[in-house]
CSV table of C-alpha atoms in Angstrom, one decimal:
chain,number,residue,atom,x,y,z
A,96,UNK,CA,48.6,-7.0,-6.7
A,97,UNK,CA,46.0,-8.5,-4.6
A,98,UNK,CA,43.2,-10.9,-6.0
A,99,UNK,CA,39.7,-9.5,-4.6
A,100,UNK,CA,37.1,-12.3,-4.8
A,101,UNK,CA,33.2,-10.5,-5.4
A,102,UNK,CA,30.7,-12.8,-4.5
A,103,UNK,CA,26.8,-13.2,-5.6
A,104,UNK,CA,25.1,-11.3,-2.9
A,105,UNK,CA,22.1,-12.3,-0.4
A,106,UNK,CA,19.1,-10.1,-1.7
A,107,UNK,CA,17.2,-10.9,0.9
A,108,UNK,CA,13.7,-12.8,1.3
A,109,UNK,CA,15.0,-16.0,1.1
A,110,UNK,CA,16.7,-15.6,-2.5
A,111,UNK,CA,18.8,-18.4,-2.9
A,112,UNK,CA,19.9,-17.4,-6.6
A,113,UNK,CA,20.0,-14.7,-8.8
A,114,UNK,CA,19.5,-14.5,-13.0
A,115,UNK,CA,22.7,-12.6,-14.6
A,116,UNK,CA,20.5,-10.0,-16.8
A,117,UNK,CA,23.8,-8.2,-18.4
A,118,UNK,CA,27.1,-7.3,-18.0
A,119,UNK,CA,28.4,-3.9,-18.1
A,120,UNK,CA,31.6,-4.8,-17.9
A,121,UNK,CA,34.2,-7.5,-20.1
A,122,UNK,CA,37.1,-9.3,-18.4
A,123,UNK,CA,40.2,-7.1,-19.4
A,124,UNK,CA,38.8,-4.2,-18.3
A,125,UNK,CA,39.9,-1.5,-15.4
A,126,UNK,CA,36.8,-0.7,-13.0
A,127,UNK,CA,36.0,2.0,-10.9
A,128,UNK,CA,34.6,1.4,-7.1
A,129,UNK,CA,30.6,1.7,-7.5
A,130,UNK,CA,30.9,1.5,-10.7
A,131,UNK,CA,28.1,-0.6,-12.2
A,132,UNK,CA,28.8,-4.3,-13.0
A,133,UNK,CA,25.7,-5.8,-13.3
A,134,UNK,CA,22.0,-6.1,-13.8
A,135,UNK,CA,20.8,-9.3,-11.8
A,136,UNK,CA,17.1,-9.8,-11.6
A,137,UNK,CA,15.3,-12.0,-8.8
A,138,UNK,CA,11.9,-13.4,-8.5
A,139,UNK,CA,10.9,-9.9,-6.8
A,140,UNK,CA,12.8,-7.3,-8.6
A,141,UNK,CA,16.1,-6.1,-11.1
A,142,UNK,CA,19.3,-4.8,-9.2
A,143,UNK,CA,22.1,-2.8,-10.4
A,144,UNK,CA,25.4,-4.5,-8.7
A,145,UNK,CA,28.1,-1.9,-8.1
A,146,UNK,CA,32.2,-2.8,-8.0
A,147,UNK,CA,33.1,-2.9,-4.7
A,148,UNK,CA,37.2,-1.6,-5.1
A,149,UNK,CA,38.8,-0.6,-7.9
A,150,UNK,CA,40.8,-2.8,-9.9
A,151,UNK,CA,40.9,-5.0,-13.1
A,152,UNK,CA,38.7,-7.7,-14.1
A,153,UNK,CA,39.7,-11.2,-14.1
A,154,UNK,CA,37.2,-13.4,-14.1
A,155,UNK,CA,33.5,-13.4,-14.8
A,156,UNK,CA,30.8,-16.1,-13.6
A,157,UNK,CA,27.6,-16.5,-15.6
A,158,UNK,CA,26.4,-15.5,-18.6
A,159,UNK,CA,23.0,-13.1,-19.3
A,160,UNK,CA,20.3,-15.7,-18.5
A,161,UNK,CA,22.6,-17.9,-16.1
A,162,UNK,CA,21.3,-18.4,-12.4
A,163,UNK,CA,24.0,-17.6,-10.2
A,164,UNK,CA,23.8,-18.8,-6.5
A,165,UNK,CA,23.6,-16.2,-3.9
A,166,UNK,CA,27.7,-16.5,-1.8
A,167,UNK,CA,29.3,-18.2,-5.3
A,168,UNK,CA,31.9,-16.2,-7.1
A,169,UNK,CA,30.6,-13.8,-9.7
A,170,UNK,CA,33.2,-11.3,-10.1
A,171,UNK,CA,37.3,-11.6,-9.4
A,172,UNK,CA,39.8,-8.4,-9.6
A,173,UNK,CA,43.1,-7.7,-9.6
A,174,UNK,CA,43.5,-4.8,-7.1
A,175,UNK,CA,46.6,-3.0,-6.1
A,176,UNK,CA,45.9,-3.4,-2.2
A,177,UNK,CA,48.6,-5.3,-0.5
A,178,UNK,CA,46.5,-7.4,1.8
A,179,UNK,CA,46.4,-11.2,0.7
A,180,UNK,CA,43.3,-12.5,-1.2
A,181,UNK,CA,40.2,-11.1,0.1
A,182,UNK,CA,36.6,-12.1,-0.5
A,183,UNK,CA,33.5,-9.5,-0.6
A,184,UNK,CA,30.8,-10.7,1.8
A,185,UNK,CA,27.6,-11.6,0.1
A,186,UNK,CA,25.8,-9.4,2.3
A,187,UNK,CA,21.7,-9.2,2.3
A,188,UNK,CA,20.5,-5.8,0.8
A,189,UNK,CA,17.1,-5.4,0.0
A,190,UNK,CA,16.1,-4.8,-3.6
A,191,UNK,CA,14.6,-1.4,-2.6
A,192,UNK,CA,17.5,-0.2,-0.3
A,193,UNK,CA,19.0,3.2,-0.9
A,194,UNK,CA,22.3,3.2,-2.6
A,195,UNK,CA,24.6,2.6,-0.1
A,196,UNK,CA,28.7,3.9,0.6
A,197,UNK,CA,30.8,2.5,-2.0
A,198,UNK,CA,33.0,1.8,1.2
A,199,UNK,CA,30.6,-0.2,2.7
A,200,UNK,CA,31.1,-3.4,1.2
A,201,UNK,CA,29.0,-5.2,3.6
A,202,UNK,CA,25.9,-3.5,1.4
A,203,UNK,CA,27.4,-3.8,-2.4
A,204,UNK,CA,24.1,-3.7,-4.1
A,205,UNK,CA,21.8,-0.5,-5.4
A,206,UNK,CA,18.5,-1.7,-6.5
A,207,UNK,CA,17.9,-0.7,-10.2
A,208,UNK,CA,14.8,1.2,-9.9
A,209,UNK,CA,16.6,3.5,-7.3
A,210,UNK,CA,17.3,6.9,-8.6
A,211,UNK,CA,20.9,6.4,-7.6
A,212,UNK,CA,21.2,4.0,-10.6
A,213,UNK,CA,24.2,5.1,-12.7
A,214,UNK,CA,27.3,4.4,-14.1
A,215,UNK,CA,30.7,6.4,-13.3
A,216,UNK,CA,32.2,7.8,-16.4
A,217,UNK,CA,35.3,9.8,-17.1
A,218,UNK,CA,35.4,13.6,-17.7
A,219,UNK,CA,36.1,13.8,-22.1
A,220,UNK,CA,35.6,16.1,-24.4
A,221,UNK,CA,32.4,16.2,-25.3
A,222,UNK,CA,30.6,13.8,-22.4
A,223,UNK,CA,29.1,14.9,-19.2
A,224,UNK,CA,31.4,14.0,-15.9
A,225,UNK,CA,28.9,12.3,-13.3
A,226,UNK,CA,26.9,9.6,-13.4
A,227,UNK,CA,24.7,8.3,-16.6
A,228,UNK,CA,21.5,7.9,-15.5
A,229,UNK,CA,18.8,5.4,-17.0
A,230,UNK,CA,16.8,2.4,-16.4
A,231,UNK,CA,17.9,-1.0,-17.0
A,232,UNK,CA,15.4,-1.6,-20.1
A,233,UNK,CA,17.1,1.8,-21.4
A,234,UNK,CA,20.8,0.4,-21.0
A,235,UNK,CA,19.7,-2.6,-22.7
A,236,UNK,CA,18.5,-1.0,-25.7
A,237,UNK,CA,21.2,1.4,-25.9
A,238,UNK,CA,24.3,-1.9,-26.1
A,239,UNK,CA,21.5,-3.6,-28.6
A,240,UNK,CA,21.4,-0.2,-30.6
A,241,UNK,CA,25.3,0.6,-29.8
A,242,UNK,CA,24.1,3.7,-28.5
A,243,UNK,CA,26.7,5.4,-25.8
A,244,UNK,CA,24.3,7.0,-23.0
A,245,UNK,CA,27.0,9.2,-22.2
A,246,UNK,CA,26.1,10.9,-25.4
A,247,UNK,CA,22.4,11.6,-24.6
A,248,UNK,CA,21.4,14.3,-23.0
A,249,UNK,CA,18.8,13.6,-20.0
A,250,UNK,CA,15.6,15.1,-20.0
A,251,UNK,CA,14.6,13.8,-16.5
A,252,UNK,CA,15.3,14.4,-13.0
A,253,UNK,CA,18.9,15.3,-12.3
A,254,UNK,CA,19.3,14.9,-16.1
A,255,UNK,CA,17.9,11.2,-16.1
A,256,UNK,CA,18.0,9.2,-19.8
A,257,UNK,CA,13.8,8.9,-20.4
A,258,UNK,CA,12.8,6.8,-23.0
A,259,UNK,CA,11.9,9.6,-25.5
A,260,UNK,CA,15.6,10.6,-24.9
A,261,UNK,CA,16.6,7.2,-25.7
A,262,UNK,CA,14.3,7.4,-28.8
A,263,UNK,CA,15.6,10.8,-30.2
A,264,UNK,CA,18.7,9.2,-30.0
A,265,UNK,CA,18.2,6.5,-32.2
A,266,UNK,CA,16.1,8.9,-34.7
A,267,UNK,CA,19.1,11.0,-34.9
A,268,UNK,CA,21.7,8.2,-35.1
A,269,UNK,CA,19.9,6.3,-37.9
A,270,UNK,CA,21.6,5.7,-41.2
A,271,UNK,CA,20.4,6.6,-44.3
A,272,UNK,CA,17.7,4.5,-45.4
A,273,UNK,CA,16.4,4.2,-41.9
A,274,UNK,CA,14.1,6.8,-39.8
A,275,UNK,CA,13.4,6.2,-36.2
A,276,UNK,CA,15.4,3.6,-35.7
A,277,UNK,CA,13.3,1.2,-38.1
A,278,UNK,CA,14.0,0.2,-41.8
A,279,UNK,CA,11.8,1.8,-44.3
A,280,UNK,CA,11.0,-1.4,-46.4
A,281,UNK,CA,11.8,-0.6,-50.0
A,282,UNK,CA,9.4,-2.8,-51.4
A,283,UNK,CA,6.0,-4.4,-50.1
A,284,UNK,CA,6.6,-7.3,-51.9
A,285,UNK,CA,9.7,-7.8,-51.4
A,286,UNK,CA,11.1,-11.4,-49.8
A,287,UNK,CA,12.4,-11.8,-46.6
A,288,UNK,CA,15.3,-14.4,-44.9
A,289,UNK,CA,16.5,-15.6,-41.9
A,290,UNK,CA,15.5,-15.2,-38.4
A,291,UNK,CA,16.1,-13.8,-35.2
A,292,UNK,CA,17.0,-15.4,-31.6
A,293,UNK,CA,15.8,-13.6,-28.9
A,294,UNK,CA,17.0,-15.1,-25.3
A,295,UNK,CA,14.5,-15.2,-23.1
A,296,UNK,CA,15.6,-13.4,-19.7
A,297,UNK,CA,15.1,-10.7,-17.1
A,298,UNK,CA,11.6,-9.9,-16.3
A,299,UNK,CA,10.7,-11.2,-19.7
A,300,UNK,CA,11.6,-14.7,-18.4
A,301,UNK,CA,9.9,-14.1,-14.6
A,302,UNK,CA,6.6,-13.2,-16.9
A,303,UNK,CA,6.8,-16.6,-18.8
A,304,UNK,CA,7.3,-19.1,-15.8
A,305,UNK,CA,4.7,-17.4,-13.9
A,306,UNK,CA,1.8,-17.1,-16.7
A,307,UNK,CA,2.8,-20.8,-17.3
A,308,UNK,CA,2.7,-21.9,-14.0
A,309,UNK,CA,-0.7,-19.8,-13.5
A,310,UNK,CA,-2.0,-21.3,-16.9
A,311,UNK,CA,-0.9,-24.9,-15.7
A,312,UNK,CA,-2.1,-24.9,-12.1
A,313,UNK,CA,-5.2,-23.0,-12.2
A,314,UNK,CA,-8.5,-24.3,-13.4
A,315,UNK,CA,-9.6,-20.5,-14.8
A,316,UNK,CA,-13.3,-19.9,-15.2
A,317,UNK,CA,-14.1,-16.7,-17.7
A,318,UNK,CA,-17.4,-15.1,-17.4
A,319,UNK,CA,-17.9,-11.8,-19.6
A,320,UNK,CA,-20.8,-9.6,-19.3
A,321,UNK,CA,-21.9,-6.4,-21.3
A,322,UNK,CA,-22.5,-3.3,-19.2
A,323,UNK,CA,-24.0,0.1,-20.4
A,324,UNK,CA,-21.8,2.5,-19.0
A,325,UNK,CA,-23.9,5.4,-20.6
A,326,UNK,CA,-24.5,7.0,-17.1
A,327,UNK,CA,-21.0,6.3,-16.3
A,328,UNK,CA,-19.8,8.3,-18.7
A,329,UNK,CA,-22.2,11.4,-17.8
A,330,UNK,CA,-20.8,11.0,-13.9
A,331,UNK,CA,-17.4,10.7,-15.4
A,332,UNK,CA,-17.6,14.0,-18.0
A,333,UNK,CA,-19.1,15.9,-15.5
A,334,UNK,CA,-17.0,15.2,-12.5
A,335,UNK,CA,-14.3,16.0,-15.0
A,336,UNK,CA,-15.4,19.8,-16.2
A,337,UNK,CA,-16.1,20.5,-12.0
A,338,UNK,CA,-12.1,19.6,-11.6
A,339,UNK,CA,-9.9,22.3,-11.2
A,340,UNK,CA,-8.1,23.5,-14.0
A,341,UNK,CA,-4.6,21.1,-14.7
A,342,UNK,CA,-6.4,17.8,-12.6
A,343,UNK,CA,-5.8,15.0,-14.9
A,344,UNK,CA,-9.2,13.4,-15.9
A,345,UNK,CA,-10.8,10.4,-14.1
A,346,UNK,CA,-11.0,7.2,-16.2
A,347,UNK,CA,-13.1,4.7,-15.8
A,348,UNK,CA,-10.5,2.2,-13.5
A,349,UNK,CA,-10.9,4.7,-10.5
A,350,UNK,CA,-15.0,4.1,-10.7
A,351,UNK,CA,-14.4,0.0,-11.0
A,352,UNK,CA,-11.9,0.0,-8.0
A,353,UNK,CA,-14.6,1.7,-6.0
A,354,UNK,CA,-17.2,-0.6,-7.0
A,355,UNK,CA,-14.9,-3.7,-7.0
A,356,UNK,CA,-14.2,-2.6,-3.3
A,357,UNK,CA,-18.2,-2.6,-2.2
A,358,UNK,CA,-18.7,-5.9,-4.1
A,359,UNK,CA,-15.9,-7.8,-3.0
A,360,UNK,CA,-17.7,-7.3,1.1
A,361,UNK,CA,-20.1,-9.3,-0.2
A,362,UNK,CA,-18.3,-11.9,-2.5
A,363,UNK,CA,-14.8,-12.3,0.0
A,364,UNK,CA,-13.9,-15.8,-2.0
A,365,UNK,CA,-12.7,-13.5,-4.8
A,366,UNK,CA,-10.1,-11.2,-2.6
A,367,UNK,CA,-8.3,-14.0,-1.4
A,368,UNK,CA,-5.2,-15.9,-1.8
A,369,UNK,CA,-4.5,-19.3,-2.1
A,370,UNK,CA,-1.3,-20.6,0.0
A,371,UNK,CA,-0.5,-23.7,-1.8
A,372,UNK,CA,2.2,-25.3,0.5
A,373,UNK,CA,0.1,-25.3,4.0
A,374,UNK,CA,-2.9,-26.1,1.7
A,375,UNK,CA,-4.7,-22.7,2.7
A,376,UNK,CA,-7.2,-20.0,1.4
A,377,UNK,CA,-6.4,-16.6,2.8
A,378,UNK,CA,-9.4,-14.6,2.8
A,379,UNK,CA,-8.0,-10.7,2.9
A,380,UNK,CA,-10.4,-7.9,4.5
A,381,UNK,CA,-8.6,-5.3,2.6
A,382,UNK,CA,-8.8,-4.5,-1.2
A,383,UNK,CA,-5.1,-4.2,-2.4
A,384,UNK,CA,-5.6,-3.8,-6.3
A,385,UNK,CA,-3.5,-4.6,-8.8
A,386,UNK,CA,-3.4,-2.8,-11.7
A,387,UNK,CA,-2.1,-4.7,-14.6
A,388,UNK,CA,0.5,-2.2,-16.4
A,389,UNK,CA,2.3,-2.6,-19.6
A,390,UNK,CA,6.5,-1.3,-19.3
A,391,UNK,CA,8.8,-1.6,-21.4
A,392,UNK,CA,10.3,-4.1,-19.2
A,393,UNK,CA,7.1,-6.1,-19.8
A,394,UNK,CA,3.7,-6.6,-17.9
A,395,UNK,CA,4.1,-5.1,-14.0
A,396,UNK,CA,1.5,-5.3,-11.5
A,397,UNK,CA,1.8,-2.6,-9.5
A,398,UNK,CA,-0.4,-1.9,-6.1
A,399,UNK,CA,-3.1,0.7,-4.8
A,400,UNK,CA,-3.4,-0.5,-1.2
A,401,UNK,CA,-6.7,-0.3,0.6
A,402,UNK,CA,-8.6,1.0,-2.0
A,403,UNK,CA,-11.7,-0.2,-0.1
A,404,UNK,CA,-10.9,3.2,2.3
A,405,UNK,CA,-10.0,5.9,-0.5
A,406,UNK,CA,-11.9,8.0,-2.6
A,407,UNK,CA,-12.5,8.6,-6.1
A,408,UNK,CA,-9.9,11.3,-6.8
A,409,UNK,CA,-7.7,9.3,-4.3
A,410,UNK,CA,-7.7,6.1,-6.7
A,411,UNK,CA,-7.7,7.8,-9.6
A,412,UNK,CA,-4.3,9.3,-8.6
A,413,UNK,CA,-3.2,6.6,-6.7
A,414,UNK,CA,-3.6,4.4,-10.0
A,415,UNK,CA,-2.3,6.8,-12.0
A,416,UNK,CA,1.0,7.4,-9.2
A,417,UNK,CA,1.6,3.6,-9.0
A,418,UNK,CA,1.4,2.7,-12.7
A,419,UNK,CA,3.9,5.2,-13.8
A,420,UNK,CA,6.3,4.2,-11.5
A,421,UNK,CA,6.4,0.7,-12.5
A,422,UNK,CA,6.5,2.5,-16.2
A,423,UNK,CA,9.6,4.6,-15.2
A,424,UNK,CA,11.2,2.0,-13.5
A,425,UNK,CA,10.8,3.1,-9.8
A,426,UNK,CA,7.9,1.5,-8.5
A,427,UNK,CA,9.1,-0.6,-5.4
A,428,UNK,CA,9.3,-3.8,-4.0
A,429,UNK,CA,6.8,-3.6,-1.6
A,430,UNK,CA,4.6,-1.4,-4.4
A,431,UNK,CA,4.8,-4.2,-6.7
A,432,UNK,CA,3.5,-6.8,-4.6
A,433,UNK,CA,0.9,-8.2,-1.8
A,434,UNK,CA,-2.2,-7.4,-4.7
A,435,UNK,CA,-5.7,-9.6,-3.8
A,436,UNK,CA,-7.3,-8.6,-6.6
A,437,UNK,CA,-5.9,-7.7,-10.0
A,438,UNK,CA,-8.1,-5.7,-12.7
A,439,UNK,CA,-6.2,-5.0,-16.3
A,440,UNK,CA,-7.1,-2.8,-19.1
A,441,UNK,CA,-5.7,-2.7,-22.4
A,442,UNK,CA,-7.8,1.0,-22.9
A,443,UNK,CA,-9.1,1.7,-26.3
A,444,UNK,CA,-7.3,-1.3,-27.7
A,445,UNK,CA,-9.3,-3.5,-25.3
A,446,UNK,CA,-11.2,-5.3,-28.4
A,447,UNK,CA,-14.3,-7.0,-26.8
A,448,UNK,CA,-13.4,-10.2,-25.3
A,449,UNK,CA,-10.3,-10.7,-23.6
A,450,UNK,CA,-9.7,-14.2,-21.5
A,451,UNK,CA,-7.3,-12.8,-18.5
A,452,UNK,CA,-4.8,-14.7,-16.6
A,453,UNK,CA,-4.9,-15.1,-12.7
A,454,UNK,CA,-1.9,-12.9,-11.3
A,455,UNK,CA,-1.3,-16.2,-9.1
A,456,UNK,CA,-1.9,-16.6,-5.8
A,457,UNK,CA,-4.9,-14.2,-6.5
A,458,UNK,CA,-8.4,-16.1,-7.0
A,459,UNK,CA,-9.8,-13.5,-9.8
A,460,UNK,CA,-9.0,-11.0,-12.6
A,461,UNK,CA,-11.1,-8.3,-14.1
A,462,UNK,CA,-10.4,-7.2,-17.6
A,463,UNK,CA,-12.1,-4.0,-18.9
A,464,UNK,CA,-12.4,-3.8,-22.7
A,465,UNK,CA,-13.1,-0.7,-24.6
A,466,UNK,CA,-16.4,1.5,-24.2
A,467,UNK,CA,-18.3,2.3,-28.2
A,468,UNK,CA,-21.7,3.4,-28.4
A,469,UNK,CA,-23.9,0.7,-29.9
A,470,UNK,CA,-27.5,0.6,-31.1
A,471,UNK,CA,-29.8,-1.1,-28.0
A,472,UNK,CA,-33.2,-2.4,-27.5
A,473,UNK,CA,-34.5,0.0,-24.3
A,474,UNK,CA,-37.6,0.4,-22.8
A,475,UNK,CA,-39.3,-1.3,-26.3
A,476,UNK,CA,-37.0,1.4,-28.1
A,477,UNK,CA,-33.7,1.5,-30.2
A,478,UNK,CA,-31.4,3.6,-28.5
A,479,UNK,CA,-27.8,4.5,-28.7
A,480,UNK,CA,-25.8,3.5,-25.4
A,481,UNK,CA,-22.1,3.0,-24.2
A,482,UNK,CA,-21.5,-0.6,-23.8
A,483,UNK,CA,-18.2,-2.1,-22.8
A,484,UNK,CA,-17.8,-5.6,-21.2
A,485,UNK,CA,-15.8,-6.9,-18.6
A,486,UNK,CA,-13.9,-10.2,-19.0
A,487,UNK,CA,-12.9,-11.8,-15.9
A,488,UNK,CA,-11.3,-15.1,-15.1
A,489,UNK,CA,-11.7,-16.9,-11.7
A,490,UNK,CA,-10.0,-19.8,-9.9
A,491,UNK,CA,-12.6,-22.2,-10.4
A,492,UNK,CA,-11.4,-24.7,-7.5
A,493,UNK,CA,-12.0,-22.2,-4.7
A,494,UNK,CA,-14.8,-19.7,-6.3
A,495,UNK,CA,-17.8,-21.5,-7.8
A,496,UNK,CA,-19.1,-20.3,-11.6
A,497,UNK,CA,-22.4,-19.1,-9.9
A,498,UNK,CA,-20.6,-17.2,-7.4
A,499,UNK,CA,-18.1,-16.0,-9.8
A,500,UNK,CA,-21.3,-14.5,-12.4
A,501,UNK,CA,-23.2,-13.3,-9.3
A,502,UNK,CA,-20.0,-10.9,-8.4
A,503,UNK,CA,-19.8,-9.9,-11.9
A,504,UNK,CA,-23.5,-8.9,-12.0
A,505,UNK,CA,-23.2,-7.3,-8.6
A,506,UNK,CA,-20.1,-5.2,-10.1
A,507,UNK,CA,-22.4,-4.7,-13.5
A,508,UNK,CA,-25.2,-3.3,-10.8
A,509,UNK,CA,-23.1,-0.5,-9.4
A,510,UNK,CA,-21.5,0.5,-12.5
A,511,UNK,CA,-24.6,1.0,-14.4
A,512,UNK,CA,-26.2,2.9,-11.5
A,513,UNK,CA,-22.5,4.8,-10.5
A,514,UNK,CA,-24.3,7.0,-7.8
A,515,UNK,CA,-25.0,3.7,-5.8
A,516,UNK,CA,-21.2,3.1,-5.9
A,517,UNK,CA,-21.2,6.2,-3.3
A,518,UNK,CA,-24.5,5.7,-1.0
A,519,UNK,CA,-23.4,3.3,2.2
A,520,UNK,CA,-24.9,-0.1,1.9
């Protein structure tokens, strides 16, 4: 027998460690080459770590929520090559990489939004042979729920576990008493006991340290104004009923990317970054968005790039592309990051006043809150209008309160007069 030595490996961009997020695998147990081991989670994004031979486990290093150094041991097997010890490489793989060879041991990592993401499982009676396919939040929720994937039939690409999957799976696997996987409480007033511990890890934990280090570093300044977005809504409807049949309908993000893209020309303090180690503002000439985007993973910002050069139809399914791949699980590296400008929306739970957090090292944030049609003073008249606010928050070391209100009313301009968004300044 032959002990094989599996290091932590380099994920590349200067990753010096790497956060265990959950084992798939128990000391004891035999392993099959590309098998998945791990889910290991960096500042940048979640990987999948497949075995790299064959063999039984030995020893594991780190426990889910443990930073692991990049090159120190994480996994030893027992293998039955006759070679003396031998020690995987830690070789650099980029989180977005293909799945590579399970030969090539030199590149042992498949990123876990990859649609290569799957576990090997045995041909039985009654499971599929192949490879399980789901996304890491899924996995998690299946060993919480003690839920076998190899059970569930995929409704997704190449038979792909989707979260309604996952969902009819606990419906149908729910003991009396229970119905979608929640307990039906038997009495309203009946008491309650104990409590739950939740560790806090994965993306969960990358959200935490970096609202807190935004919340702790940034001076944020909040300005909210009330737009009427009545003739906003007439553009919107009736661009809508000219779309061919089957286009999904605009909402009203498209329409503020293309204004935010026009205002931010003349306010460039607001589409910057701020480099905190060389002391320096990065002013950007493009508008990459971000577009603040609930998953079941947690908050994602994914990324429509130059948004100041696409059109209407072209953000709106740009938006729309990019948000539900951070959703599914497959949005990229490189698609969730390099944003100047972040704008969030909770939709028609957006309440009226929201107090957004800088996506750090942005300088601003625009929250949109929901459109209802109140009763106005207009022209000397009551009239009923569409009002909705936006709520934005500002670095308030580098962009000044007046400058900060004077882009907001800029933006409040174009929106409540939508065909100026179009007409070259």
């Amino acid at each position: 027998m032959t002990r094989y030595v599996f290091k932590m490996p380099d994920l590349g961009e200067g990753t010096v460690e790497a956060e265990v997020v959950a084992w798939h695998i128990k000391v004891g147990d035999m392993v099959q080459e590309d098998q998945v081991m791990a889910e290991v989670m960096t500042d940048k994004a979640a990987v999948e770590v497949p075995a790299p031979v064959s063999g039984k486990v030995v020893t594991i290093n780190g426990q889910p929520g443990d930073m692991v150094r990049v090159g120190s041991e994480l996994v030893v097997f027992e293998t039955d090559a006759a070679d003396d010890d031998v020690v995987a490489p830690a070789a650099a793989v980029p989180a977005t990489a293909p799945a590579q060879p399970a030969e090539v041991l030199s590149s042992p990592v498949v990123p876990a939004t990859s649609p290569a993401q799957a576990v090997e499982v045995t041909s039985e009676a009654g499971q599929v042979s192949g490879r399980v396919k789901a996304s890491p939040a899924t996995r998690r929720k299946a060993r919480e729920a003690g839920i076998d994937l190899r059970q569930v039939p995929g409704s997704g690409p190449s038979g792909r576990i989707m979260p309604k999957d996952f969902v009819a799976a606990m419906s149908s696997a729910a003991p009396p008493g229970m119905k979608g996987g929640s307990a039906v409480a038997p009495s309203l007033l009946q008491q309650r006991t104990g409590t739950q511990e939740i560790k806090v890890i994965g993306v969960r934990r990358v959200i935490a340290q970096r609202m807190t280090d935004a919340a702790r570093t940034i001076p944020h300044f909040s300005y909210v104004e009330e737009i009427d977005v009545t003739e906003l809504e007439s553009l919107r409807a009736h661009l809508n009923s000219k779309a061919p049949k089957g286009t999904p309908s605009l909402t009203y993000l498209p329409f503020l990317a293309a204004a935010l893209a026009r205002v931010l020309e003349e306010f460039p303090q607001c589409n910057a970054h701020y480099d905190a180690e060389r002391n320096v503002l990065i002013r950007h000439h493009p508008v990459h968005l971000g577009v603040a985007t609930q998953t079941a993973d947690g908050l994602k910002v994914p990324v429509v790039r130059h948004a100041e050069a696409r059109t209407l139809w072209d953000l709106s399914d740009e938006i729309r592309r990019v948000s539900e791949a951070a959703k599914g699980g497959k949005a990229s590296r490189e698609e969730l990051s390099g944003s100047t400008i972040t704008i969030t929306s909770l939709g028609r739970m957006g309440g009226i006043v929201s107090t957004p957090i800088i996506n750090a090292p942005e300088m601003g944030i625009i929250g949109v809150n929901k459109a209802i049609d109140r009763p106005v003073v207009l022209d000397g008249a009551i009239a009923i209008r569409r009002i909705m606010n936006l709520s934005s928050s500002f670095d308030h070391r580098f962009v000044d309160g007046y400058d900060a209100a004077a882009m907001i009313l800029a933006l409040k301009d174009l929106l409540e007069h939508p065909a100026t968004i179009f007409i070259p300044g």
